[in-house]
Amino acid sequence: MSDNVLIRAENVRKSFSGKDVLKGIDLEIHRGEVVVIIGPSGSGKSTFLRCLNLLEVPTGGHIFFKDVDITDKKVNIDLHRQKMGMVFQHFNLFPHMDILRNMTIGPVKLLKKSEEEAEKYAMALLERVGLADRAHAYPSQLSGGQKQRIAIVRALCMQPEVMLFDEPTSALDPEMVGEVLQVMRDLAKERMTMVIVTHEMGFAREVADRVVFLEEGILMEQNDPVNFFEHPQNERLKSFLGKVL
Amino acid sequence: MGDFQARFYLNFIKDDRWTYIWNGLLVTLEVTLFATLIGILLGFLVAIIRSTHDRTGKMKLPNGVCQIYLTVIRGTPVVVQLLITYFLIFGSMKVSKVLVAVLAFGINSGAYVAEICRAGIMSIDIGQLEAGRSIGFSYAKTMWYIILPQAFKNVLPALGNEFIVLLKETSVSGYIALHDLTKGGDVIRSRTYDAFMPLIGVALIYLAMVLGFTKLVSMLERRLNQSER
């Protein structure tokens, strides 16, 4: 396996109560690469993303993270998840903690950082996304766009090696999409490894190193963004792009 | 009015009869307090097992045991449970009646607390669990740091209510001849042949305790809610 491969999905299958959602997906994510997964709703793209950190346990196949098979039951998945940040469609901030605590609880409790050290790092991240003044606000006091930016930096506080984004802008009002995409754009520029499930085609085209098209649980096509959007090969992809572009 | 004073004297002052009420009150408080502790510990444990089973499918056997416990306790009257505890379980042993009452009411309360807590845990969006796990917290740590603090806030009114129910339920302790508050009033009645004064007196004491506790819970509730607004 190439040293450059951070995550390797091997023939990943998932079925929910007899219904096959993923029908054997192979995909490699390289270090520093931004991979965008698109597809119609119900195509299994979110399920596949959630399989990468085992929030969904695949019914079959393997997921290798840094050459460790994390689908192996003997592996302590909690340790590997610390290195895989995840951002959800519905933010999932902890409502009973202020913003700073949302960000520091992981580093303090899991990475055994001191409160001061964790807060310093968190404040620096808040500064970067322009929310330092909200450090002591509670999630309910923030707008959707602000919540999602916090969710991103909360994940970054764990200093992950890859960030997984599950439709990060789908629950946002349109005028707030831009601020969240900007944070992700900045992350991509810093060569953070990212796997993004999104419906934002313009963003995919601009930021992705590789775009992947999933339909009915099958990886139909993957390519660099220019060829993906300009010269789609697969008929299904052509008709999908015809509808969304 | 003179009649009232005379009856008050007869029922509460003469022969230090107020001590029946006072000692009974202490027993009622003792039983309620320790039964609450047992109820919360037991209920909490059962709720964790049941909700873990509901969410992850693990803990099949403990969940089965819990379900039997809930079915039996919630399906039979507390007086019968008290009598069974006293006459059957501890029948041949010399144990204090307070201990019997504490165990019976505690085990009874645990079943209700369990369902309150389980509902509280299940009311927390699954996304909270996923967010905790995705950061790298184990299931247990996610429960402890993220789910339970939120669940506790949600179930506090119901827990307070359960405490009030328990406080009043201990009034059947007389069935095992335990001298609690209710029994204290009843003893006075049997001495003075006056039902009004001791029984109304006892009722007022229960009412005062419930009102005081209700106030306490709503204060705590307000404080816990401050953080989110």
PDB file of N, CA and C in Angstrom, chain A residues 50-131:
ATOM      1  N   ARG A  50     -20.193   7.746   6.772  1.00  0.00           N
ATOM      2  CA  ARG A  50     -20.300   7.349   8.173  1.00  0.00           C
ATOM      3  C   ARG A  50     -19.648   5.987   8.428  1.00  0.00           C
ATOM      4  N   CYS A  51     -19.469   5.220   7.375  1.00  0.00           N
ATOM      5  CA  CYS A  51     -18.740   3.958   7.517  1.00  0.00           C
ATOM      6  C   CYS A  51     -17.241   4.215   7.732  1.00  0.00           C
ATOM      7  N   LEU A  52     -16.753   5.332   7.198  1.00  0.00           N
ATOM      8  CA  LEU A  52     -15.312   5.589   7.248  1.00  0.00           C
ATOM      9  C   LEU A  52     -14.820   5.726   8.689  1.00  0.00           C
ATOM     10  N   ASN A  53     -15.659   6.272   9.602  1.00  0.00           N
ATOM     11  CA  ASN A  53     -15.249   6.292  11.013  1.00  0.00           C
ATOM     12  C   ASN A  53     -16.118   5.354  11.851  1.00  0.00           C
ATOM     13  N   LEU A  54     -16.759   4.450  11.144  1.00  0.00           N
ATOM     14  CA  LEU A  54     -17.515   3.371  11.800  1.00  0.00           C
ATOM     15  C   LEU A  54     -18.710   3.841  12.638  1.00  0.00           C
ATOM     16  N   LEU A  55     -19.218   5.058  12.341  1.00  0.00           N
ATOM     17  CA  LEU A  55     -20.502   5.417  12.952  1.00  0.00           C
ATOM     18  C   LEU A  55     -21.567   4.454  12.430  1.00  0.00           C
ATOM     19  N   GLU A  56     -21.413   4.041  11.186  1.00  0.00           N
ATOM     20  CA  GLU A  56     -22.152   2.885  10.685  1.00  0.00           C
ATOM     21  C   GLU A  56     -21.143   1.758  10.542  1.00  0.00           C
ATOM     22  N   VAL A  57     -21.477   0.616  11.074  1.00  0.00           N
ATOM     23  CA  VAL A  57     -20.571  -0.521  10.953  1.00  0.00           C
ATOM     24  C   VAL A  57     -20.904  -1.245   9.644  1.00  0.00           C
ATOM     25  N   PRO A  58     -19.922  -1.338   8.748  1.00  0.00           N
ATOM     26  CA  PRO A  58     -20.198  -1.989   7.467  1.00  0.00           C
ATOM     27  C   PRO A  58     -20.640  -3.444   7.660  1.00  0.00           C
ATOM     28  N   THR A  59     -21.544  -3.896   6.809  1.00  0.00           N
ATOM     29  CA  THR A  59     -21.981  -5.284   6.863  1.00  0.00           C
ATOM     30  C   THR A  59     -20.901  -6.197   6.295  1.00  0.00           C
ATOM     31  N   GLY A  60     -20.125  -5.639   5.368  1.00  0.00           N
ATOM     32  CA  GLY A  60     -19.037  -6.423   4.802  1.00  0.00           C
ATOM     33  C   GLY A  60     -17.934  -5.506   4.299  1.00  0.00           C
ATOM     34  N   GLY A  61     -16.756  -6.075   4.037  1.00  0.00           N
ATOM     35  CA  GLY A  61     -15.639  -5.277   3.547  1.00  0.00           C
ATOM     36  C   GLY A  61     -14.783  -4.734   4.671  1.00  0.00           C
ATOM     37  N   HIS A  62     -13.811  -3.932   4.312  1.00  0.00           N
ATOM     38  CA  HIS A  62     -12.849  -3.413   5.296  1.00  0.00           C
ATOM     39  C   HIS A  62     -12.601  -1.931   5.104  1.00  0.00           C
ATOM     40  N   ILE A  63     -12.307  -1.265   6.200  1.00  0.00           N
ATOM     41  CA  ILE A  63     -11.845   0.120   6.153  1.00  0.00           C
ATOM     42  C   ILE A  63     -10.460   0.146   6.791  1.00  0.00           C
ATOM     43  N   PHE A  64      -9.491   0.601   6.024  1.00  0.00           N
ATOM     44  CA  PHE A  64      -8.151   0.751   6.588  1.00  0.00           C
ATOM     45  C   PHE A  64      -7.887   2.223   6.832  1.00  0.00           C
ATOM     46  N   PHE A  65      -7.489   2.559   8.059  1.00  0.00           N
ATOM     47  CA  PHE A  65      -7.082   3.921   8.375  1.00  0.00           C
ATOM     48  C   PHE A  65      -5.634   3.843   8.803  1.00  0.00           C
ATOM     49  N   LYS A  66      -4.769   4.485   8.051  1.00  0.00           N
ATOM     50  CA  LYS A  66      -3.323   4.390   8.280  1.00  0.00           C
ATOM     51  C   LYS A  66      -2.889   2.920   8.394  1.00  0.00           C
ATOM     52  N   ASP A  67      -3.354   2.125   7.439  1.00  0.00           N
ATOM     53  CA  ASP A  67      -2.977   0.709   7.337  1.00  0.00           C
ATOM     54  C   ASP A  67      -3.522  -0.180   8.456  1.00  0.00           C
ATOM     55  N   VAL A  68      -4.370   0.381   9.341  1.00  0.00           N
ATOM     56  CA  VAL A  68      -4.998  -0.456  10.369  1.00  0.00           C
ATOM     57  C   VAL A  68      -6.431  -0.748   9.934  1.00  0.00           C
ATOM     58  N   ASP A  69      -6.784  -2.016   9.970  1.00  0.00           N
ATOM     59  CA  ASP A  69      -8.148  -2.386   9.602  1.00  0.00           C
ATOM     60  C   ASP A  69      -9.078  -2.047  10.771  1.00  0.00           C
ATOM     61  N   ILE A  70      -9.762  -0.904  10.684  1.00  0.00           N
ATOM     62  CA  ILE A  70     -10.585  -0.475  11.821  1.00  0.00           C
ATOM     63  C   ILE A  70     -11.921  -1.220  11.871  1.00  0.00           C
ATOM     64  N   THR A  71     -12.227  -1.996  10.847  1.00  0.00           N
ATOM     65  CA  THR A  71     -13.439  -2.821  10.933  1.00  0.00           C
ATOM     66  C   THR A  71     -13.176  -4.090  11.741  1.00  0.00           C
ATOM     67  N   ASP A  72     -11.896  -4.319  12.055  1.00  0.00           N
ATOM     68  CA  ASP A  72     -11.551  -5.446  12.924  1.00  0.00           C
ATOM     69  C   ASP A  72     -12.067  -5.151  14.332  1.00  0.00           C
ATOM     70  N   LYS A  73     -12.845  -6.083  14.871  1.00  0.00           N
ATOM     71  CA  LYS A  73     -13.503  -5.835  16.164  1.00  0.00           C
ATOM     72  C   LYS A  73     -12.508  -5.661  17.308  1.00  0.00           C
ATOM     73  N   LYS A  74     -11.274  -6.154  17.110  1.00  0.00           N
ATOM     74  CA  LYS A  74     -10.279  -6.063  18.190  1.00  0.00           C
ATOM     75  C   LYS A  74      -9.666  -4.669  18.282  1.00  0.00           C
ATOM     76  N   VAL A  75      -9.882  -3.874  17.223  1.00  0.00           N
ATOM     77  CA  VAL A  75      -9.294  -2.535  17.201  1.00  0.00           C
ATOM     78  C   VAL A  75     -10.117  -1.599  18.075  1.00  0.00           C
ATOM     79  N   ASN A  76      -9.445  -0.762  18.858  1.00  0.00           N
ATOM     80  CA  ASN A  76     -10.146   0.251  19.655  1.00  0.00           C
ATOM     81  C   ASN A  76     -10.483   1.443  18.764  1.00  0.00           C
ATOM     82  N   ILE A  77     -11.721   1.462  18.303  1.00  0.00           N
ATOM     83  CA  ILE A  77     -12.121   2.473  17.328  1.00  0.00           C
ATOM     84  C   ILE A  77     -12.059   3.876  17.916  1.00  0.00           C
ATOM     85  N   ASP A  78     -12.264   3.999  19.236  1.00  0.00           N
ATOM     86  CA  ASP A  78     -12.265   5.338  19.855  1.00  0.00           C
ATOM     87  C   ASP A  78     -10.943   6.068  19.614  1.00  0.00           C
ATOM     88  N   LEU A  79      -9.841   5.314  19.680  1.00  0.00           N
ATOM     89  CA  LEU A  79      -8.528   5.931  19.471  1.00  0.00           C
ATOM     90  C   LEU A  79      -8.388   6.443  18.041  1.00  0.00           C
ATOM     91  N   HIS A  80      -8.909   5.681  17.079  1.00  0.00           N
ATOM     92  CA  HIS A  80      -8.785   6.100  15.685  1.00  0.00           C
ATOM     93  C   HIS A  80      -9.722   7.256  15.365  1.00  0.00           C
ATOM     94  N   ARG A  81     -10.888   7.250  16.013  1.00  0.00           N
ATOM     95  CA  ARG A  81     -11.839   8.349  15.759  1.00  0.00           C
ATOM     96  C   ARG A  81     -11.262   9.693  16.204  1.00  0.00           C
ATOM     97  N   GLN A  82     -10.374   9.656  17.208  1.00  0.00           N
ATOM     98  CA  GLN A  82      -9.761  10.912  17.653  1.00  0.00           C
ATOM     99  C   GLN A  82      -9.021  11.588  16.511  1.00  0.00           C
ATOM    100  N   LYS A  83      -8.576  10.775  15.553  1.00  0.00           N
ATOM    101  CA  LYS A  83      -7.795  11.308  14.436  1.00  0.00           C
ATOM    102  C   LYS A  83      -8.657  11.587  13.206  1.00  0.00           C
ATOM    103  N   MET A  84      -9.965  11.311  13.342  1.00  0.00           N
ATOM    104  CA  MET A  84     -10.877  11.535  12.210  1.00  0.00           C
ATOM    105  C   MET A  84     -11.981  12.483  12.660  1.00  0.00           C
ATOM    106  N   GLY A  85     -11.832  13.747  12.314  1.00  0.00           N
ATOM    107  CA  GLY A  85     -12.861  14.714  12.700  1.00  0.00           C
ATOM    108  C   GLY A  85     -14.108  14.535  11.863  1.00  0.00           C
ATOM    109  N   MET A  86     -15.257  14.829  12.457  1.00  0.00           N
ATOM    110  CA  MET A  86     -16.479  14.709  11.663  1.00  0.00           C
ATOM    111  C   MET A  86     -17.389  15.907  11.900  1.00  0.00           C
ATOM    112  N   VAL A  87     -17.976  16.369  10.813  1.00  0.00           N
ATOM    113  CA  VAL A  87     -18.922  17.491  10.871  1.00  0.00           C
ATOM    114  C   VAL A  87     -20.256  17.010  10.324  1.00  0.00           C
ATOM    115  N   PHE A  88     -21.321  17.278  11.065  1.00  0.00           N
ATOM    116  CA  PHE A  88     -22.630  16.731  10.730  1.00  0.00           C
ATOM    117  C   PHE A  88     -23.529  17.785  10.093  1.00  0.00           C
ATOM    118  N   GLN A  89     -24.541  17.289   9.414  1.00  0.00           N
ATOM    119  CA  GLN A  89     -25.519  18.182   8.804  1.00  0.00           C
ATOM    120  C   GLN A  89     -26.190  19.067   9.874  1.00  0.00           C
ATOM    121  N   HIS A  90     -26.511  18.446  11.013  1.00  0.00           N
ATOM    122  CA  HIS A  90     -27.237  19.192  12.056  1.00  0.00           C
ATOM    123  C   HIS A  90     -26.331  19.645  13.191  1.00  0.00           C
ATOM    124  N   PHE A  91     -25.076  19.883  12.892  1.00  0.00           N
ATOM    125  CA  PHE A  91     -24.085  20.486  13.794  1.00  0.00           C
ATOM    126  C   PHE A  91     -23.764  19.631  15.025  1.00  0.00           C
ATOM    127  N   ASN A  92     -24.831  19.249  15.753  1.00  0.00           N
ATOM    128  CA  ASN A  92     -24.642  18.414  16.955  1.00  0.00           C
ATOM    129  C   ASN A  92     -23.664  19.012  17.954  1.00  0.00           C
ATOM    130  N   LEU A  93     -23.763  20.314  18.156  1.00  0.00           N
ATOM    131  CA  LEU A  93     -23.008  20.908  19.263  1.00  0.00           C
ATOM    132  C   LEU A  93     -23.651  20.449  20.561  1.00  0.00           C
ATOM    133  N   PHE A  94     -22.876  20.511  21.646  1.00  0.00           N
ATOM    134  CA  PHE A  94     -23.425  20.094  22.944  1.00  0.00           C
ATOM    135  C   PHE A  94     -24.110  21.291  23.590  1.00  0.00           C
ATOM    136  N   PRO A  95     -25.431  21.264  23.710  1.00  0.00           N
ATOM    137  CA  PRO A  95     -26.161  22.474  24.123  1.00  0.00           C
ATOM    138  C   PRO A  95     -25.926  22.872  25.576  1.00  0.00           C
ATOM    139  N   HIS A  96     -25.435  21.928  26.401  1.00  0.00           N
ATOM    140  CA  HIS A  96     -25.265  22.249  27.809  1.00  0.00           C
ATOM    141  C   HIS A  96     -23.873  22.785  28.128  1.00  0.00           C
ATOM    142  N   MET A  97     -23.057  22.967  27.094  1.00  0.00           N
ATOM    143  CA  MET A  97     -21.711  23.509  27.304  1.00  0.00           C
ATOM    144  C   MET A  97     -21.559  24.776  26.470  1.00  0.00           C
ATOM    145  N   ASP A  98     -20.755  25.716  26.962  1.00  0.00           N
ATOM    146  CA  ASP A  98     -20.509  26.884  26.123  1.00  0.00           C
ATOM    147  C   ASP A  98     -19.565  26.489  24.985  1.00  0.00           C
ATOM    148  N   ILE A  99     -19.356  27.450  24.079  1.00  0.00           N
ATOM    149  CA  ILE A  99     -18.612  27.132  22.856  1.00  0.00           C
ATOM    150  C   ILE A  99     -17.208  26.624  23.172  1.00  0.00           C
ATOM    151  N   LEU A 100     -16.557  27.331  24.096  1.00  0.00           N
ATOM    152  CA  LEU A 100     -15.186  26.953  24.420  1.00  0.00           C
ATOM    153  C   LEU A 100     -15.135  25.528  24.983  1.00  0.00           C
ATOM    154  N   ARG A 101     -16.097  25.206  25.853  1.00  0.00           N
ATOM    155  CA  ARG A 101     -16.127  23.871  26.453  1.00  0.00           C
ATOM    156  C   ARG A 101     -16.433  22.814  25.393  1.00  0.00           C
ATOM    157  N   ASN A 102     -17.333  23.147  24.473  1.00  0.00           N
ATOM    158  CA  ASN A 102     -17.603  22.251  23.355  1.00  0.00           C
ATOM    159  C   ASN A 102     -16.304  21.850  22.656  1.00  0.00           C
ATOM    160  N   MET A 103     -15.408  22.831  22.546  1.00  0.00           N
ATOM    161  CA  MET A 103     -14.182  22.597  21.798  1.00  0.00           C
ATOM    162  C   MET A 103     -13.101  21.921  22.632  1.00  0.00           C
ATOM    163  N   THR A 104     -13.084  22.205  23.942  1.00  0.00           N
ATOM    164  CA  THR A 104     -11.954  21.712  24.741  1.00  0.00           C
ATOM    165  C   THR A 104     -12.220  20.369  25.423  1.00  0.00           C
ATOM    166  N   ILE A 105     -13.483  19.960  25.503  1.00  0.00           N
ATOM    167  CA  ILE A 105     -13.753  18.749  26.284  1.00  0.00           C
ATOM    168  C   ILE A 105     -13.032  17.535  25.703  1.00  0.00           C
ATOM    169  N   GLY A 106     -12.983  17.449  24.372  1.00  0.00           N
ATOM    170  CA  GLY A 106     -12.279  16.328  23.737  1.00  0.00           C
ATOM    171  C   GLY A 106     -10.795  16.339  24.058  1.00  0.00           C
ATOM    172  N   PRO A 107     -10.094  17.442  23.717  1.00  0.00           N
ATOM    173  CA  PRO A 107      -8.650  17.501  24.003  1.00  0.00           C
ATOM    174  C   PRO A 107      -8.327  17.289  25.478  1.00  0.00           C
ATOM    175  N   VAL A 108      -9.165  17.845  26.380  1.00  0.00           N
ATOM    176  CA  VAL A 108      -8.866  17.738  27.811  1.00  0.00           C
ATOM    177  C   VAL A 108      -9.084  16.312  28.309  1.00  0.00           C
ATOM    178  N   LYS A 109     -10.243  15.734  27.939  1.00  0.00           N
ATOM    179  CA  LYS A 109     -10.573  14.418  28.493  1.00  0.00           C
ATOM    180  C   LYS A 109      -9.869  13.281  27.751  1.00  0.00           C
ATOM    181  N   LEU A 110      -9.627  13.465  26.451  1.00  0.00           N
ATOM    182  CA  LEU A 110      -9.091  12.345  25.667  1.00  0.00           C
ATOM    183  C   LEU A 110      -7.597  12.487  25.384  1.00  0.00           C
ATOM    184  N   LEU A 111      -7.179  13.706  25.032  1.00  0.00           N
ATOM    185  CA  LEU A 111      -5.763  13.894  24.714  1.00  0.00           C
ATOM    186  C   LEU A 111      -4.974  14.297  25.957  1.00  0.00           C
ATOM    187  N   LYS A 112      -5.690  14.459  27.092  1.00  0.00           N
ATOM    188  CA  LYS A 112      -5.061  14.797  28.372  1.00  0.00           C
ATOM    189  C   LYS A 112      -4.280  16.093  28.301  1.00  0.00           C
ATOM    190  N   LYS A 113      -4.803  17.022  27.520  1.00  0.00           N
ATOM    191  CA  LYS A 113      -4.198  18.353  27.516  1.00  0.00           C
ATOM    192  C   LYS A 113      -4.659  19.102  28.758  1.00  0.00           C
ATOM    193  N   SER A 114      -3.884  20.081  29.182  1.00  0.00           N
ATOM    194  CA  SER A 114      -4.337  20.922  30.295  1.00  0.00           C
ATOM    195  C   SER A 114      -5.417  21.863  29.782  1.00  0.00           C
ATOM    196  N   GLU A 115      -6.261  22.345  30.703  1.00  0.00           N
ATOM    197  CA  GLU A 115      -7.340  23.258  30.306  1.00  0.00           C
ATOM    198  C   GLU A 115      -6.764  24.477  29.573  1.00  0.00           C
ATOM    199  N   GLU A 116      -5.663  25.026  30.117  1.00  0.00           N
ATOM    200  CA  GLU A 116      -5.090  26.249  29.539  1.00  0.00           C
ATOM    201  C   GLU A 116      -4.628  25.997  28.112  1.00  0.00           C
ATOM    202  N   GLU A 117      -3.935  24.893  27.958  1.00  0.00           N
ATOM    203  CA  GLU A 117      -3.384  24.569  26.645  1.00  0.00           C
ATOM    204  C   GLU A 117      -4.513  24.378  25.631  1.00  0.00           C
ATOM    205  N   ALA A 118      -5.541  23.620  26.055  1.00  0.00           N
ATOM    206  CA  ALA A 118      -6.665  23.344  25.158  1.00  0.00           C
ATOM    207  C   ALA A 118      -7.409  24.633  24.818  1.00  0.00           C
ATOM    208  N   GLU A 119      -7.580  25.494  25.818  1.00  0.00           N
ATOM    209  CA  GLU A 119      -8.308  26.745  25.573  1.00  0.00           C
ATOM    210  C   GLU A 119      -7.527  27.670  24.660  1.00  0.00           C
ATOM    211  N   LYS A 120      -6.224  27.667  24.828  1.00  0.00           N
ATOM    212  CA  LYS A 120      -5.392  28.521  23.981  1.00  0.00           C
ATOM    213  C   LYS A 120      -5.523  28.092  22.516  1.00  0.00           C
ATOM    214  N   TYR A 121      -5.449  26.783  22.318  1.00  0.00           N
ATOM    215  CA  TYR A 121      -5.568  26.259  20.964  1.00  0.00           C
ATOM    216  C   TYR A 121      -6.960  26.546  20.398  1.00  0.00           C
ATOM    217  N   ALA A 122      -7.991  26.340  21.246  1.00  0.00           N
ATOM    218  CA  ALA A 122      -9.362  26.576  20.798  1.00  0.00           C
ATOM    219  C   ALA A 122      -9.577  28.041  20.446  1.00  0.00           C
ATOM    220  N   MET A 123      -9.031  28.939  21.276  1.00  0.00           N
ATOM    221  CA  MET A 123      -9.207  30.364  21.005  1.00  0.00           C
ATOM    222  C   MET A 123      -8.541  30.759  19.687  1.00  0.00           C
ATOM    223  N   ALA A 124      -7.381  30.178  19.418  1.00  0.00           N
ATOM    224  CA  ALA A 124      -6.697  30.479  18.164  1.00  0.00           C
ATOM    225  C   ALA A 124      -7.565  30.055  16.973  1.00  0.00           C
ATOM    226  N   LEU A 125      -8.200  28.891  17.113  1.00  0.00           N
ATOM    227  CA  LEU A 125      -9.080  28.421  16.035  1.00  0.00           C
ATOM    228  C   LEU A 125     -10.311  29.320  15.909  1.00  0.00           C
ATOM    229  N   LEU A 126     -10.865  29.715  17.042  1.00  0.00           N
ATOM    230  CA  LEU A 126     -12.042  30.604  17.009  1.00  0.00           C
ATOM    231  C   LEU A 126     -11.685  31.927  16.325  1.00  0.00           C
ATOM    232  N   GLU A 127     -10.490  32.396  16.633  1.00  0.00           N
ATOM    233  CA  GLU A 127      -9.995  33.625  16.013  1.00  0.00           C
ATOM    234  C   GLU A 127     -10.017  33.474  14.485  1.00  0.00           C
ATOM    235  N   ARG A 128      -9.541  32.325  14.052  1.00  0.00           N
ATOM    236  CA  ARG A 128      -9.434  32.087  12.604  1.00  0.00           C
ATOM    237  C   ARG A 128     -10.780  32.093  11.906  1.00  0.00           C
ATOM    238  N   VAL A 129     -11.821  31.590  12.588  1.00  0.00           N
ATOM    239  CA  VAL A 129     -13.135  31.565  11.943  1.00  0.00           C
ATOM    240  C   VAL A 129     -13.991  32.764  12.371  1.00  0.00           C
ATOM    241  N   GLY A 130     -13.347  33.725  13.037  1.00  0.00           N
ATOM    242  CA  GLY A 130     -14.022  34.971  13.360  1.00  0.00           C
ATOM    243  C   GLY A 130     -15.084  34.856  14.434  1.00  0.00           C
ATOM    244  N   LEU A 131     -14.933  33.906  15.348  1.00  0.00           N
ATOM    245  CA  LEU A 131     -15.956  33.734  16.373  1.00  0.00           C
ATOM    246  C   LEU A 131     -15.382  33.799  17.784  1.00  0.00           C
TER     247      LEU A 131
END
